[in-house]
Amino acid sequence: MRNIVAAHLALIMVIVTTCRSQADHLEDFDYFAANRATIRNGIQALLTCNGLFTSDRNLKQIFDQELAYLTNPVGTIEGGEYLIDRERKAVAIGGPESGTIIRAAFRQGVGCVVMAPHQKFADIDDLPRLNLPYPDSDPTTTPWPMGDVIDAKNRPKNIDWTVLGAASNWAFHRETGEQDTISLIVVHKGQIIV
């Protein structure tokens, strides 16, 4: 009887040790790393595509500013697991080391759109496009909102320009790793004032 009890206790110890070992392994394994890499690749594809093809910025500016808040962007300014197709106005981010390849492509009237993981550059022509007619007037001589001209003489008199300047300085010159302000527009009661 003692031998049977001892055998059962030994078996229980083996089972508990095995379960504990497997539980420790489960806590140590990152089951969501691939999902996070796919999301990061999509974000980087969209930011890089918009930076290059919507905002006309260069790759150094994009890595220094748009991608600065990513803790581990794919590649560097010198290269990495990314591809820029300037003819198609598209980028692909990802590969064997950095995860699922995600592409983003510039679409006229829309900006850059993220493509599904299974889509390739050959699928770009099937993506949405918004073809808007150009305005009849010259935007450089037409007042906003139909053009780019700001009516400086009709600026509101009750604006505290010192406070507005301080807010602008804060937006452009604050210390933050998450955001880098590259433009600012101030609209008051439907009119651009700065």
Tab-separated table of C-alpha atoms in Angstrom:
chain	number	residue	atom	x	y	z
A	1	MET	CA	0.000	0.000	0.000
A	2	ARG	CA	2.853	2.366	0.845
A	3	ASN	CA	4.368	1.727	-2.542
A	4	ILE	CA	1.080	2.579	-4.281
A	5	VAL	CA	0.724	5.814	-2.280
A	6	ALA	CA	4.371	6.714	-2.965
A	7	ALA	CA	3.871	6.002	-6.678
A	8	HIS	CA	0.762	8.192	-6.765
A	9	LEU	CA	2.565	11.003	-4.942
A	10	ALA	CA	5.488	10.732	-7.365
A	11	LEU	CA	3.081	10.861	-10.334
A	12	ILE	CA	1.295	13.906	-8.869
A	13	MET	CA	4.678	15.645	-8.400
A	14	VAL	CA	5.593	14.956	-12.046
A	15	ILE	CA	2.225	16.301	-13.257
A	16	VAL	CA	2.472	19.448	-11.068
A	17	THR	CA	6.061	20.083	-12.177
A	18	THR	CA	5.120	19.584	-15.842
A	19	CYS	CA	2.088	21.884	-15.549
A	20	ARG	CA	4.149	24.524	-13.750
A	21	SER	CA	6.841	24.291	-16.430
A	22	GLN	CA	4.262	24.671	-19.213
A	23	ALA	CA	2.575	27.586	-17.420
A	24	ASP	CA	5.923	29.356	-17.030
A	25	HIS	CA	6.531	28.859	-20.746
A	26	LEU	CA	3.117	30.320	-21.595
A	27	GLU	CA	3.861	33.472	-19.584
A	28	ASP	CA	7.253	33.909	-21.274
A	29	PHE	CA	6.027	33.549	-24.860
A	30	ASP	CA	4.764	36.654	-26.669
A	31	TYR	CA	1.786	35.380	-28.642
A	32	PHE	CA	0.938	38.811	-30.034
A	33	ALA	CA	4.357	39.861	-31.386
A	34	ALA	CA	3.393	39.023	-34.976
A	35	ASN	CA	0.179	41.063	-34.690
A	36	ARG	CA	2.060	44.070	-33.305
A	37	ALA	CA	4.662	43.785	-36.086
A	38	THR	CA	1.926	43.722	-38.736
A	39	ILE	CA	0.268	46.802	-37.231
A	40	ARG	CA	3.615	48.607	-36.958
A	41	ASN	CA	4.392	47.782	-40.598
A	42	GLY	CA	1.002	49.153	-41.665
A	43	ILE	CA	1.477	52.366	-39.683
A	44	GLN	CA	4.980	52.818	-41.063
A	45	ALA	CA	3.775	52.120	-44.623
A	46	LEU	CA	1.012	54.721	-44.330
A	47	LEU	CA	3.212	57.381	-42.698
A	48	THR	CA	6.033	56.837	-45.189
A	49	CYS	CA	3.706	56.863	-48.199
A	50	ASN	CA	1.912	60.048	-47.059
A	51	GLY	CA	5.206	61.723	-46.196
A	52	LEU	CA	6.730	60.979	-49.596
A	53	PHE	CA	3.780	61.267	-51.957
A	54	THR	CA	1.202	63.499	-50.231
A	55	SER	CA	3.486	65.943	-48.389
A	56	ASP	CA	6.511	65.807	-50.720
A	57	ARG	CA	8.929	65.180	-47.838
A	58	ASN	CA	12.169	63.235	-48.050
A	59	LEU	CA	12.981	59.926	-46.365
A	60	LYS	CA	15.286	61.537	-43.781
A	61	GLN	CA	12.513	63.897	-42.664
A	62	ILE	CA	10.109	60.962	-42.432
A	63	PHE	CA	12.458	58.852	-40.276
A	64	ASP	CA	13.351	61.879	-38.125
A	65	GLN	CA	9.780	63.091	-37.638
A	66	GLU	CA	6.856	60.924	-38.724
A	67	LEU	CA	8.454	57.639	-37.609
A	68	ALA	CA	10.145	59.039	-34.478
A	69	TYR	CA	7.389	57.853	-32.166
A	70	LEU	CA	7.622	54.214	-33.322
A	71	THR	CA	9.779	52.323	-30.819
A	72	ASN	CA	11.278	50.088	-33.487
A	73	PRO	CA	10.675	51.294	-37.045
A	74	VAL	CA	11.668	48.950	-39.845
A	75	GLY	CA	15.054	49.918	-41.262
A	76	THR	CA	16.837	53.250	-41.262
A	77	ILE	CA	17.430	56.035	-43.748
A	78	GLU	CA	20.225	53.857	-45.166
A	79	GLY	CA	17.923	50.915	-45.914
A	80	GLY	CA	16.194	47.904	-44.462
A	81	GLU	CA	13.195	45.690	-45.087
A	82	TYR	CA	11.227	48.286	-47.004
A	83	LEU	CA	10.718	49.156	-50.651
A	84	ILE	CA	9.774	52.516	-52.151
A	85	ASP	CA	8.225	52.392	-55.615
A	86	ARG	CA	8.283	56.007	-56.764
A	87	GLU	CA	6.716	55.236	-60.136
A	88	ARG	CA	3.643	53.673	-58.516
A	89	LYS	CA	3.798	56.082	-55.536
A	90	ALA	CA	3.753	53.181	-53.103
A	91	VAL	CA	5.784	51.664	-50.283
A	92	ALA	CA	6.106	48.176	-48.818
A	93	ILE	CA	7.265	47.618	-45.239
A	94	GLY	CA	8.215	44.214	-43.803
A	95	GLY	CA	10.047	40.996	-44.568
A	96	PRO	CA	11.580	37.909	-42.942
A	97	GLU	CA	13.040	39.848	-39.991
A	98	SER	CA	10.322	42.458	-39.468
A	99	GLY	CA	7.090	40.603	-40.185
A	100	THR	CA	4.241	40.585	-42.666
A	101	ILE	CA	4.786	42.899	-45.630
A	102	ILE	CA	2.211	45.691	-45.644
A	103	ARG	CA	1.904	48.079	-48.559
A	104	ALA	CA	0.454	51.576	-48.865
A	105	ALA	CA	-0.228	53.415	-52.111
A	106	PHE	CA	-1.025	57.020	-52.981
A	107	ARG	CA	-4.428	57.502	-54.603
A	108	GLN	CA	-5.358	60.747	-56.326
A	109	GLY	CA	-7.887	62.729	-54.297
A	110	VAL	CA	-7.630	60.319	-51.365
A	111	GLY	CA	-4.015	60.297	-50.187
A	112	CYS	CA	-2.290	57.087	-49.190
A	113	VAL	CA	-4.278	53.977	-48.343
A	114	VAL	CA	-3.073	50.827	-46.600
A	115	MET	CA	-3.441	47.708	-48.683
A	116	ALA	CA	-4.526	44.327	-47.308
A	117	PRO	CA	-1.623	41.965	-46.539
A	118	HIS	CA	-2.457	39.750	-49.530
A	119	GLN	CA	-2.481	42.675	-51.998
A	120	LYS	CA	0.579	43.388	-54.142
A	121	PHE	CA	1.667	46.473	-56.072
A	122	ALA	CA	-0.079	44.981	-59.141
A	123	ASP	CA	-3.390	45.502	-57.280
A	124	ILE	CA	-2.939	49.260	-56.923
A	125	ASP	CA	-5.091	50.138	-59.938
A	126	ASP	CA	-8.050	48.417	-58.245
A	127	LEU	CA	-7.880	50.754	-55.224
A	128	PRO	CA	-10.276	53.706	-54.889
A	129	ARG	CA	-9.479	56.994	-56.571
A	130	LEU	CA	-11.278	60.318	-56.289
A	131	ASN	CA	-11.045	62.430	-59.428
A	132	LEU	CA	-12.163	65.939	-58.603
A	133	PRO	CA	-12.292	68.706	-61.205
A	134	TYR	CA	-9.847	71.549	-60.744
A	135	PRO	CA	-11.442	74.853	-59.688
A	136	ASP	CA	-12.192	77.397	-62.394
A	137	SER	CA	-10.350	80.126	-60.484
A	138	ASP	CA	-6.676	80.522	-59.614
A	139	PRO	CA	-6.161	79.407	-55.971
A	140	THR	CA	-3.269	81.860	-55.537
A	141	THR	CA	-5.625	84.825	-56.094
A	142	THR	CA	-8.868	83.413	-54.636
A	143	PRO	CA	-9.783	83.883	-50.942
A	144	TRP	CA	-10.038	80.875	-48.654
A	145	PRO	CA	-11.947	78.505	-48.476
A	146	MET	CA	-12.095	78.264	-52.285
A	147	GLY	CA	-8.479	79.408	-52.653
A	148	ASP	CA	-5.312	80.052	-50.695
A	149	VAL	CA	-5.557	83.808	-50.044
A	150	ILE	CA	-5.931	84.895	-46.400
A	151	ASP	CA	-7.748	88.182	-45.909
A	152	ALA	CA	-5.343	89.860	-43.436
A	153	LYS	CA	-7.324	93.116	-43.187
A	154	ASN	CA	-10.405	91.322	-41.858
A	155	ARG	CA	-8.617	89.516	-39.036
A	156	PRO	CA	-10.603	89.590	-35.797
A	157	LYS	CA	-9.636	92.428	-33.458
A	158	ASN	CA	-10.205	90.413	-30.256
A	159	ILE	CA	-7.418	87.847	-30.901
A	160	ASP	CA	-4.583	87.960	-28.357
A	161	TRP	CA	-1.633	87.521	-30.718
A	162	THR	CA	0.809	87.042	-27.839
A	163	VAL	CA	-1.168	84.053	-26.538
A	164	LEU	CA	-1.579	82.697	-30.067
A	165	GLY	CA	2.180	83.070	-30.617
A	166	ALA	CA	2.893	81.213	-27.357
A	167	ALA	CA	0.595	78.364	-28.422
A	168	SER	CA	2.345	78.227	-31.785
A	169	ASN	CA	5.773	78.162	-30.128
A	170	TRP	CA	4.614	75.369	-27.825
A	171	ALA	CA	3.345	73.319	-30.793
A	172	PHE	CA	6.597	73.664	-32.738
A	173	HIS	CA	9.229	73.679	-29.991
A	174	ARG	CA	8.087	71.391	-27.177
A	175	GLU	CA	10.148	68.406	-26.095
A	176	THR	CA	8.271	65.243	-27.047
A	177	GLY	CA	9.187	61.947	-28.642
A	178	GLU	CA	5.657	61.250	-29.859
A	179	GLN	CA	4.975	64.210	-32.113
A	180	ASP	CA	6.805	66.717	-34.251
A	181	THR	CA	4.626	69.595	-35.462
A	182	ILE	CA	5.409	70.465	-39.071
A	183	SER	CA	2.544	72.822	-39.888
A	184	LEU	CA	-0.127	74.882	-38.158
A	185	ILE	CA	-3.288	76.604	-39.341
A	186	VAL	CA	-5.610	78.677	-37.160
A	187	VAL	CA	-9.246	79.106	-38.197
A	188	HIS	CA	-11.561	81.513	-36.359
A	189	LYS	CA	-15.271	81.582	-37.218
A	190	GLY	CA	-14.609	79.993	-40.612
A	191	GLN	CA	-11.705	82.253	-41.570
A	192	ILE	CA	-7.995	81.411	-41.640
A	193	ILE	CA	-6.195	83.950	-39.509
A	194	VAL	CA	-2.696	82.389	-39.439
